[in-house]
mmCIF file of C-alpha atoms and ligand atoms in Angstrom:
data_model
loop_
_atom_site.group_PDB
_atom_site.id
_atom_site.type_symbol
_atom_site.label_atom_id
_atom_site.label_comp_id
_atom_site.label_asym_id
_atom_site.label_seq_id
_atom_site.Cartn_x
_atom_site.Cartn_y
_atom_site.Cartn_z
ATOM 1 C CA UNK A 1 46.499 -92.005 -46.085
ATOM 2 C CA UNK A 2 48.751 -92.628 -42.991
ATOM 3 C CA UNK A 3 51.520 -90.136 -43.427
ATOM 4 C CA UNK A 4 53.316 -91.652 -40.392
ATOM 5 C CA UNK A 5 53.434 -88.579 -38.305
ATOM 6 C CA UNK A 6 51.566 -90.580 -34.896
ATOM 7 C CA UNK A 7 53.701 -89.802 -32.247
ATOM 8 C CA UNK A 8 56.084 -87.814 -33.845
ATOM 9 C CA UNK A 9 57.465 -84.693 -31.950
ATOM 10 C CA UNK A 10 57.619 -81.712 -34.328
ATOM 11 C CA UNK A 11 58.763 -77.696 -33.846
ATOM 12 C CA UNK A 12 57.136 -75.401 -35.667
ATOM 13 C CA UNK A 13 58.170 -71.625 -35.680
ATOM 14 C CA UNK A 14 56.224 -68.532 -36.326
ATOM 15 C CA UNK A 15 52.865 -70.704 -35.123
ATOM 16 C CA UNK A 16 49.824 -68.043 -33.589
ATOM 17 C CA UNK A 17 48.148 -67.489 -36.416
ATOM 18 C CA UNK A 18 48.569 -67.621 -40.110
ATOM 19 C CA UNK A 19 50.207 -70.256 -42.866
ATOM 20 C CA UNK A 20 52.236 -71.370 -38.764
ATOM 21 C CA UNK A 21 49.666 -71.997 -37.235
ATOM 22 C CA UNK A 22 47.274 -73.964 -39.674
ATOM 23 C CA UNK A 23 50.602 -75.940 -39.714
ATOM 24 C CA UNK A 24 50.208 -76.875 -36.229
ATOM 25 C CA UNK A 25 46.633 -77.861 -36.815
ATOM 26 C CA UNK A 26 47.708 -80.097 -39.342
ATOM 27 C CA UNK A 27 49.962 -81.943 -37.236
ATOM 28 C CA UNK A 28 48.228 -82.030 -34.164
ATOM 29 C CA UNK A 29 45.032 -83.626 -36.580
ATOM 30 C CA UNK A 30 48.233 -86.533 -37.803
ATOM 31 C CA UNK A 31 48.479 -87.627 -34.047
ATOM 32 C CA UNK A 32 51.814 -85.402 -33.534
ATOM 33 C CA UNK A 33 53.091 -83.742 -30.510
ATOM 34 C CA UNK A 34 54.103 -80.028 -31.498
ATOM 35 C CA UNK A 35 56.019 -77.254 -30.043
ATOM 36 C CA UNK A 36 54.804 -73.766 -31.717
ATOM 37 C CA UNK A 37 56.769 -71.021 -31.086
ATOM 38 C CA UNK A 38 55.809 -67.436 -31.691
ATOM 39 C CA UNK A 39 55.948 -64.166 -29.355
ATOM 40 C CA UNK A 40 52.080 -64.660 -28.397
ATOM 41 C CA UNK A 41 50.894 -67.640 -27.112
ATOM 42 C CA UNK A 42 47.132 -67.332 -29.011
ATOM 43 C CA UNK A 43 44.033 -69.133 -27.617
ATOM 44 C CA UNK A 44 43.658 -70.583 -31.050
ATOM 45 C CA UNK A 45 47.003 -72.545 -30.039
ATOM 46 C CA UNK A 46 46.242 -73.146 -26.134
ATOM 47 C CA UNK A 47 43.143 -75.328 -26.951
ATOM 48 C CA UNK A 48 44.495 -77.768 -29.548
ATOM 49 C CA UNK A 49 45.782 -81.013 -28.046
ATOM 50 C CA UNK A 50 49.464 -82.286 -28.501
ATOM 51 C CA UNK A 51 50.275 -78.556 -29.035
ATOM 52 C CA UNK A 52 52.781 -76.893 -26.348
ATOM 53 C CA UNK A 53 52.799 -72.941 -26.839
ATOM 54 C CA UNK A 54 56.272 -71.204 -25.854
ATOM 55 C CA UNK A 55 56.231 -67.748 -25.930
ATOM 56 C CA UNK A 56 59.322 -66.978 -27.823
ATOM 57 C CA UNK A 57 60.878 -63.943 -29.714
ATOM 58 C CA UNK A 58 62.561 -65.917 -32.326
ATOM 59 C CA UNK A 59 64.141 -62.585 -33.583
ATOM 60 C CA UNK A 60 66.178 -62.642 -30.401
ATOM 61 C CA UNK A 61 69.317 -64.369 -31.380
ATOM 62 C CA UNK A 62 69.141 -66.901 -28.315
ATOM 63 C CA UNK A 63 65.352 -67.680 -29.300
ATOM 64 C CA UNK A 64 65.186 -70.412 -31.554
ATOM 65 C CA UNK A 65 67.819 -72.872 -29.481
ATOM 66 C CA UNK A 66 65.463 -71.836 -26.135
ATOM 67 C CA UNK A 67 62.383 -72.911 -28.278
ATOM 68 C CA UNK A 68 64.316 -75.871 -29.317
ATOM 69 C CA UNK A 69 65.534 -76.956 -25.931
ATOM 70 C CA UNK A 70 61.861 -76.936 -24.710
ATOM 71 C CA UNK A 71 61.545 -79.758 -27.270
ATOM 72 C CA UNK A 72 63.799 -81.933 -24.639
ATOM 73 C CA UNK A 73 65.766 -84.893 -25.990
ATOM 74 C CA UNK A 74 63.754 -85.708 -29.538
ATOM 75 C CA UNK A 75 63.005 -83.809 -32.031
ATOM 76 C CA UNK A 76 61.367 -85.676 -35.576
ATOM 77 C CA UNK A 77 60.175 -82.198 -37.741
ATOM 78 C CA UNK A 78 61.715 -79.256 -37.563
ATOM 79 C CA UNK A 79 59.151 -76.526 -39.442
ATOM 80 C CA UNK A 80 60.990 -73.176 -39.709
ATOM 81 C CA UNK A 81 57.633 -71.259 -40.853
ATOM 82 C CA UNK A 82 58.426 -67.699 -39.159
ATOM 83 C CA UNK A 83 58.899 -64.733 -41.110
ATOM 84 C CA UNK A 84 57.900 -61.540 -42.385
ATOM 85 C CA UNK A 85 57.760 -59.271 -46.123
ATOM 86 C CA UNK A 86 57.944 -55.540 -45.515
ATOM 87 C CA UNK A 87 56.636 -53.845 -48.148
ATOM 88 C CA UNK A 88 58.983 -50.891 -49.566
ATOM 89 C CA UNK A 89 56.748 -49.098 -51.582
ATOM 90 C CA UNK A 90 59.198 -46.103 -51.421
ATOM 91 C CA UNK A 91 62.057 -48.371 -53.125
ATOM 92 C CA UNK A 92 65.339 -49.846 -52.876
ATOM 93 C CA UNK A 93 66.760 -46.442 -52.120
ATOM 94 C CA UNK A 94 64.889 -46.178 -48.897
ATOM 95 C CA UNK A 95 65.935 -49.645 -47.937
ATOM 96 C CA UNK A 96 68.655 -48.965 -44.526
ATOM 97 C CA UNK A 97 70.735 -51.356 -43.633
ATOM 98 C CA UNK A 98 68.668 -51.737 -40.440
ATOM 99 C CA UNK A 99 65.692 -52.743 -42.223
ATOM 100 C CA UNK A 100 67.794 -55.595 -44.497
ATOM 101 C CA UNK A 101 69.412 -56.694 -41.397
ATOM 102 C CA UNK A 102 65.687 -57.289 -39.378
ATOM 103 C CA UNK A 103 63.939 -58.744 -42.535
ATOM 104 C CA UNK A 104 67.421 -61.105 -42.755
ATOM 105 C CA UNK A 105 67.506 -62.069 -39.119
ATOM 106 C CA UNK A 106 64.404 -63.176 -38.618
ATOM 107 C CA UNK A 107 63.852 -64.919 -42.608
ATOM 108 C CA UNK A 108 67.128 -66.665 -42.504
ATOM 109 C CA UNK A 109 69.057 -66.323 -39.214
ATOM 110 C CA UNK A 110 65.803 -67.345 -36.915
ATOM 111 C CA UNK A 111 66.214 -70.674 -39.540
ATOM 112 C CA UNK A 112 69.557 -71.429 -39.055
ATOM 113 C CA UNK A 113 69.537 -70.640 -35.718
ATOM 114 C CA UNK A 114 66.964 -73.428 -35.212
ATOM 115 C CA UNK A 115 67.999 -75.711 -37.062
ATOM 116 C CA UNK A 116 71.628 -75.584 -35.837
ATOM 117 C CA UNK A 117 69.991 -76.565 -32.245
ATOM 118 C CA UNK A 118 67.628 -79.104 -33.351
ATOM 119 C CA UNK A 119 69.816 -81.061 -36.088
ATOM 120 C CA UNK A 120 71.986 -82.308 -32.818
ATOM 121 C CA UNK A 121 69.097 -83.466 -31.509
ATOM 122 C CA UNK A 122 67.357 -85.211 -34.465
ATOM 123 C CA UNK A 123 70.615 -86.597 -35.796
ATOM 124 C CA UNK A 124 70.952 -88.934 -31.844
ATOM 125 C CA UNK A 125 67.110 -90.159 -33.049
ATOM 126 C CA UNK A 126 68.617 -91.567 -36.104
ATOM 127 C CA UNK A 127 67.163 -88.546 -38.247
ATOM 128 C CA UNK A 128 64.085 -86.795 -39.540
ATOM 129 C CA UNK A 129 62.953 -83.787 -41.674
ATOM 130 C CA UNK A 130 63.049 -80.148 -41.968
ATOM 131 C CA UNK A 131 60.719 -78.297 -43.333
ATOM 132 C CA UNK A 132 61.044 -74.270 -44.816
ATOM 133 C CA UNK A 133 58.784 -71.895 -45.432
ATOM 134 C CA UNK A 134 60.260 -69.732 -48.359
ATOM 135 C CA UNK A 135 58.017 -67.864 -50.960
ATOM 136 C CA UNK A 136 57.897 -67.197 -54.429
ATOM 137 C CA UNK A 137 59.584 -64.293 -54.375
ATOM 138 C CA UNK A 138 62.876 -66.755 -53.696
ATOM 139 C CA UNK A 139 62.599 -66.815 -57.565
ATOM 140 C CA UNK A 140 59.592 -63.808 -59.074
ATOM 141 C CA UNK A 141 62.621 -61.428 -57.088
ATOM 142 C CA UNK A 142 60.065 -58.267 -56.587
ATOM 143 C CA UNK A 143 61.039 -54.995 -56.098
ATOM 144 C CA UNK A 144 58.116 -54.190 -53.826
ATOM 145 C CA UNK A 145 59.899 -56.917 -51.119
ATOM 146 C CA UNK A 146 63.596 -56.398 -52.437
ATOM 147 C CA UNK A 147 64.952 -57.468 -48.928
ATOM 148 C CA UNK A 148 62.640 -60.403 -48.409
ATOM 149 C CA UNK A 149 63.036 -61.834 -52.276
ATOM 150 C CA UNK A 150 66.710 -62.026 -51.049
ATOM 151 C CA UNK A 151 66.294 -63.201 -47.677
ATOM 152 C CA UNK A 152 63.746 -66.168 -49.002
ATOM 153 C CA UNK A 153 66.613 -67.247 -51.916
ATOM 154 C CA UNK A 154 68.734 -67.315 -49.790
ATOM 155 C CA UNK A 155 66.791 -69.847 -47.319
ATOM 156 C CA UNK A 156 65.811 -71.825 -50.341
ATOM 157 C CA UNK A 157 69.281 -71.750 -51.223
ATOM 158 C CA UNK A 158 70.624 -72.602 -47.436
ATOM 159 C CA UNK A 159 68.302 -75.713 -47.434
ATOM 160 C CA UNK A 160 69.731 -76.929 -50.113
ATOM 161 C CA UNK A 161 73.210 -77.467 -48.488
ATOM 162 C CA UNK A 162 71.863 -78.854 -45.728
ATOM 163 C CA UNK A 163 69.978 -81.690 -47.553
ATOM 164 C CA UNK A 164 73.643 -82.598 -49.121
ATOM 165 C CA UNK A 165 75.367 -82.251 -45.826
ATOM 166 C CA UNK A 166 72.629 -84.248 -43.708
ATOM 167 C CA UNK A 167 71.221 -86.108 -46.260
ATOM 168 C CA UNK A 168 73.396 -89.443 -45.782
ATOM 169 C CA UNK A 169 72.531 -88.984 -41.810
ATOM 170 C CA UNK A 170 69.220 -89.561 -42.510
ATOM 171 C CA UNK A 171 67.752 -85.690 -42.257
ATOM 172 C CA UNK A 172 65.343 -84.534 -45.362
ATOM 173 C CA UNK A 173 65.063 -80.615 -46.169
ATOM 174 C CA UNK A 174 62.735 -79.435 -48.279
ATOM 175 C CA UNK A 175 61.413 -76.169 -48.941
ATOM 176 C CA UNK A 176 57.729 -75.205 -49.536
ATOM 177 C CA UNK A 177 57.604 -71.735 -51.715
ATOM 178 C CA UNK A 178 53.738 -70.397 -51.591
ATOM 179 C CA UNK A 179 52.166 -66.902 -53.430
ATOM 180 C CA UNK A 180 49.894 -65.329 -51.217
ATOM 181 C CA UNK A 181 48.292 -66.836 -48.980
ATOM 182 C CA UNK A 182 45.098 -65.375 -47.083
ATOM 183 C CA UNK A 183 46.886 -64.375 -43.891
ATOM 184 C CA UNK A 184 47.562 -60.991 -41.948
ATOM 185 C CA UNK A 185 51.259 -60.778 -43.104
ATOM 186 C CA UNK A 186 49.167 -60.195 -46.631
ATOM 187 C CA UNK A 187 45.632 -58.835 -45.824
ATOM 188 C CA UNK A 188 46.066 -58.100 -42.299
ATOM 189 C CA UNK A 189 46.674 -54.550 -40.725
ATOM 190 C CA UNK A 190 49.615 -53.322 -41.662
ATOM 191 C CA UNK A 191 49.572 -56.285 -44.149
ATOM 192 C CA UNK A 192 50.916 -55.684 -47.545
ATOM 193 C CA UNK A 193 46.993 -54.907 -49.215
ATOM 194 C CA UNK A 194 47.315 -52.262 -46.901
ATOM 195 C CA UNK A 195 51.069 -50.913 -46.769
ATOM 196 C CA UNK A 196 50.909 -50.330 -50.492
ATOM 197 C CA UNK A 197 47.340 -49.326 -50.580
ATOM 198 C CA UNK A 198 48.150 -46.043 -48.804
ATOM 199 C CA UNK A 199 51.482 -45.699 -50.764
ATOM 200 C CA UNK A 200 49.527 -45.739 -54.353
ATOM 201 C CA UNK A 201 46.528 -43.892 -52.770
ATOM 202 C CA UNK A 202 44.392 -47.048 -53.773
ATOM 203 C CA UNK A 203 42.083 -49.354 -51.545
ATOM 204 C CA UNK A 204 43.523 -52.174 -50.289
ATOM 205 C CA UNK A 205 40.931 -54.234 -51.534
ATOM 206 C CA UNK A 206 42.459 -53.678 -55.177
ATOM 207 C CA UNK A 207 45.738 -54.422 -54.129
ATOM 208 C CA UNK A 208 43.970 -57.529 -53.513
ATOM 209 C CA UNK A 209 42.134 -57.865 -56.328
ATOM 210 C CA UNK A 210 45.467 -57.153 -58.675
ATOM 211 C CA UNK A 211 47.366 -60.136 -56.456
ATOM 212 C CA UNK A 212 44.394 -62.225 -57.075
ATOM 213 C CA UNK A 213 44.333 -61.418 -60.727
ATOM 214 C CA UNK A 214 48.363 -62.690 -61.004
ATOM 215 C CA UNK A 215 47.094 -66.039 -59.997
ATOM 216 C CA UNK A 216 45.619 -68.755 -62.874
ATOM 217 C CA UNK A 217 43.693 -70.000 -59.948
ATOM 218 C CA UNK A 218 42.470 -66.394 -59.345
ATOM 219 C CA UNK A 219 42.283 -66.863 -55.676
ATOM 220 C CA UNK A 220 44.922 -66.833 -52.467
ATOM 221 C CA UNK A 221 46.085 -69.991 -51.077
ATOM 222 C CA UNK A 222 44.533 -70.654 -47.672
ATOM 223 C CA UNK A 223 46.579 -71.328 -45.031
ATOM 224 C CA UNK A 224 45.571 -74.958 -44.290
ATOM 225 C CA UNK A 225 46.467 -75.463 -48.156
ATOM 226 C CA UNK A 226 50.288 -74.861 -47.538
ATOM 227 C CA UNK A 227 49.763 -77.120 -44.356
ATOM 228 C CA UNK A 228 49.235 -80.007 -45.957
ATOM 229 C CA UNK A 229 51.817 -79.449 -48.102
ATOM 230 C CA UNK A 230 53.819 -78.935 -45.255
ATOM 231 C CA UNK A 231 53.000 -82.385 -43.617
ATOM 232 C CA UNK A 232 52.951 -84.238 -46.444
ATOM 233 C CA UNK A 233 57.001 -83.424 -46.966
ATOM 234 C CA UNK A 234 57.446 -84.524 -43.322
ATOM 235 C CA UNK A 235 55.630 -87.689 -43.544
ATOM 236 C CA UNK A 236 57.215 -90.738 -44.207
ATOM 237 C CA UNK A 237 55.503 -91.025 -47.826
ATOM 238 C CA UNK A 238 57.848 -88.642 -49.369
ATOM 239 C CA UNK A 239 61.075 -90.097 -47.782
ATOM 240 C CA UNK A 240 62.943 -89.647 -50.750
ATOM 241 C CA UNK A 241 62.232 -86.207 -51.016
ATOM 242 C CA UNK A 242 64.831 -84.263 -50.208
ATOM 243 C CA UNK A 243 66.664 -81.001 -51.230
ATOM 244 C CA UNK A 244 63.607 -79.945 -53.365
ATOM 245 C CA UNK A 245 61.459 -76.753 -53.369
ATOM 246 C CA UNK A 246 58.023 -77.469 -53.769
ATOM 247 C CA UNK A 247 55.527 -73.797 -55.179
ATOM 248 C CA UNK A 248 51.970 -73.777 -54.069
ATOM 249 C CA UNK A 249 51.086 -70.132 -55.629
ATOM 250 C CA UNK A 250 47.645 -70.780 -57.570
ATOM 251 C CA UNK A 251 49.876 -70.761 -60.884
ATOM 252 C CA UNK A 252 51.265 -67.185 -60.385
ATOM 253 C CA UNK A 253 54.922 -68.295 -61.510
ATOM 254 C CA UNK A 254 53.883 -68.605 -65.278
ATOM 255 C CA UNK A 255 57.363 -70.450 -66.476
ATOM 256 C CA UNK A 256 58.082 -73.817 -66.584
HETATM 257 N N1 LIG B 1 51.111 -64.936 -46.419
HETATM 258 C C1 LIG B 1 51.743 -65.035 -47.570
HETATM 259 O O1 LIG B 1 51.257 -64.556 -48.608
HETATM 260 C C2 LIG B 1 53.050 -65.761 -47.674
HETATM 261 C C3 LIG B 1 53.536 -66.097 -48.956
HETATM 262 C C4 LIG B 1 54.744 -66.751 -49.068
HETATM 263 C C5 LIG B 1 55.472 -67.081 -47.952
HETATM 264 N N2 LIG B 1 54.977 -66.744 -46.714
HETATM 265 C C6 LIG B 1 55.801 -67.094 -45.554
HETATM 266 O O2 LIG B 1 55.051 -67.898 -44.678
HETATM 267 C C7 LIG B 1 55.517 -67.701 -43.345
HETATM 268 C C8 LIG B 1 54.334 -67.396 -42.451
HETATM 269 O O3 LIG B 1 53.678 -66.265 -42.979
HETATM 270 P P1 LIG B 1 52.197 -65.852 -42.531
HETATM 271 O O4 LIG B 1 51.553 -65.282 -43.737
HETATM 272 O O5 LIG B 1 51.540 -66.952 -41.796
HETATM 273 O O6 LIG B 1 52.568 -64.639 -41.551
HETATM 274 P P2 LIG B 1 51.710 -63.986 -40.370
HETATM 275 O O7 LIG B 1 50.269 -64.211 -40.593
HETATM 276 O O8 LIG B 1 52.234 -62.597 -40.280
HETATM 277 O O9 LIG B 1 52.158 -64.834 -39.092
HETATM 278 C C9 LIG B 1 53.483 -64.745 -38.670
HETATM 279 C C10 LIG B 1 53.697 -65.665 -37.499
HETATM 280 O O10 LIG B 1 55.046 -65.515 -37.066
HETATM 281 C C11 LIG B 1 55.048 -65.089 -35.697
HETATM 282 N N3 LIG B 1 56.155 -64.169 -35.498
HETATM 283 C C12 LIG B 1 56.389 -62.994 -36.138
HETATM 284 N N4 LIG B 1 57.490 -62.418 -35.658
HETATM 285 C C13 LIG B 1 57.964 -63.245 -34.678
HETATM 286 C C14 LIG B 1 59.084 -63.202 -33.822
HETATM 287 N N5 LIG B 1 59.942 -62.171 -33.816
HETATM 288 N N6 LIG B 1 59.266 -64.216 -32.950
HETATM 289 C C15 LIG B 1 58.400 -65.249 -32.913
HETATM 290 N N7 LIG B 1 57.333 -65.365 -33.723
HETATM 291 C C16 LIG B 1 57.120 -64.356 -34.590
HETATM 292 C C17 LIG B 1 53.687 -64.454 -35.474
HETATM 293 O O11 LIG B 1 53.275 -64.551 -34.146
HETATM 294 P P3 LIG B 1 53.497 -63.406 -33.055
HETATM 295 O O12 LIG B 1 53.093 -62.111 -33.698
HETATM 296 O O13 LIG B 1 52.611 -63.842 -31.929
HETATM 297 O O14 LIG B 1 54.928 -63.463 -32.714
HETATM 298 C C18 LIG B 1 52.802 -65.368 -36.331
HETATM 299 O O15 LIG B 1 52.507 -66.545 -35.641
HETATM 300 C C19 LIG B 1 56.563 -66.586 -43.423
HETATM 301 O O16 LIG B 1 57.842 -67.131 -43.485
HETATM 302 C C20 LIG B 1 56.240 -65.903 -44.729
HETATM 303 O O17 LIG B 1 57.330 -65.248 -45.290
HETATM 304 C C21 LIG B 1 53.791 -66.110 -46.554
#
């Protein structure tokens, strides 16, 4: 299937490793040119071709518009991938405002922040799409990741607007929402399996097993899964999807 993406010039944030950088696999395999953004530049990323690394700290409020700008005067796909789920095994209580302020700046603001420099940009090519990473946990709001459940609704809800807003100009925003997904943010050190492993005193390898076992599929997503999920919302196949939300969790959200 020709998804249209030859040629195309795409951003993608949050791209060294992970559900990101699978993503810019995917497009680099459609015949894309892609900018991937992260704070490492990974060798993964150096060797794949049609891929220019920037080494970015998209936390930094000026990031995203200095990633952006490296795009130069077209932009077709926007990907706003980065993020990151602290667990807070100790509770809401022990949530500061510091640590709801970095998990917000970096889910949401990092977002807007990009897309506020790219839409310029992709509105003068006569439009183009945006793609989100949210989660889940946008809608199964979880305790464990009280500030992220909030920060990924409120993406979810923020691409919403702009699908209205945009939609007429010829911009498409969609929203992918996976479970877990076999990277490092969830198996990785310092990865949840681990976080709340040592808070409960259990291996990690049964927090694993218990996230498996809340999926019908009874297996994480792999990265490359939510990639082509990713590209397929870009491509010019689904160009009358817009404003939608689209879960890839293995059958973990168990309502209609
Ligand atoms: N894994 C899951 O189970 C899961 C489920 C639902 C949704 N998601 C969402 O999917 C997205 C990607 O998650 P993932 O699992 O692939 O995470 P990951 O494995 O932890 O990868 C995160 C990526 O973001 C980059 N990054 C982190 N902080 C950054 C910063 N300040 N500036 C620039 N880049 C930064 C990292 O690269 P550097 O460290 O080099 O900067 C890396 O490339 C996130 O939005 C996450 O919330 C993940």
């Amino acid at each position: 299937m020709d998804l249209g993406l030859t040629g195309k010039r795409v951003v993608v944030t949050g791209a060294s490793r992970g559900i990101g950088l699978a993503i810019v696999r995917a497009f680099a395999a459609e015949g894309a040119t892609v900018l991937a953004g992260a704070r490492r530049v990974t060798p993964e990323l150096e060797k794949l071709d049609g891929v220019t690394a920037v080494a970015v700290d998209l936390a930094d409020p000026a990031g995203p518009a200095r990633l952006v700008a490296a795009a130069g005067d077209r932009i077709d796909v926007l990907v706003n991938n980065v993020g990151i789920a602290p667990p807070r095994p100790q509770g809401f209580l022990e949530v500061t405002d510091d640590m709801w302020a970095t998990t917000w700046n970096l889910n949401v603001m990092s977002a807007v922040r990009a897309t506020r420099a790219a839409l310029p940009v992709m509105l003068a090519g006569g439009g183009g799409a945006i793609v989100n990473t949210g989660s889940v946990n946008a809608r199964l709001a979880d305790p464990l990741v009280v500030d992220y459940s909030a920060a990924k609704a409120a993406l979810t809800n923020f691409a919403k607007s702009l699908s209205k807003e945009f939609g007429p100009r010829g911009i498409r925003v969609n929203t992918v929402a996976p479970g877990p997904v076999a990277t490092d943010l969830w198996l990785g050190s310092g990865g949840v399996a681990e976080t709340v492993g040592a808070a409960q005193g259990i291996d990690p390898s049964d927090v694993e097993a218990g996230a498996k076992a809340a999926m019908v599929t009874g297996r994480f997503t792999r990265p490359e899964e939510v990639a082509d999920l990713v590209v397929m919302l870009a491509g010019g196949n689904l160009g009358n999807v817009t404003g939608t939300e689209i879960t890839i969790d293995g059958g973990m959200i168990t309502t209609l």
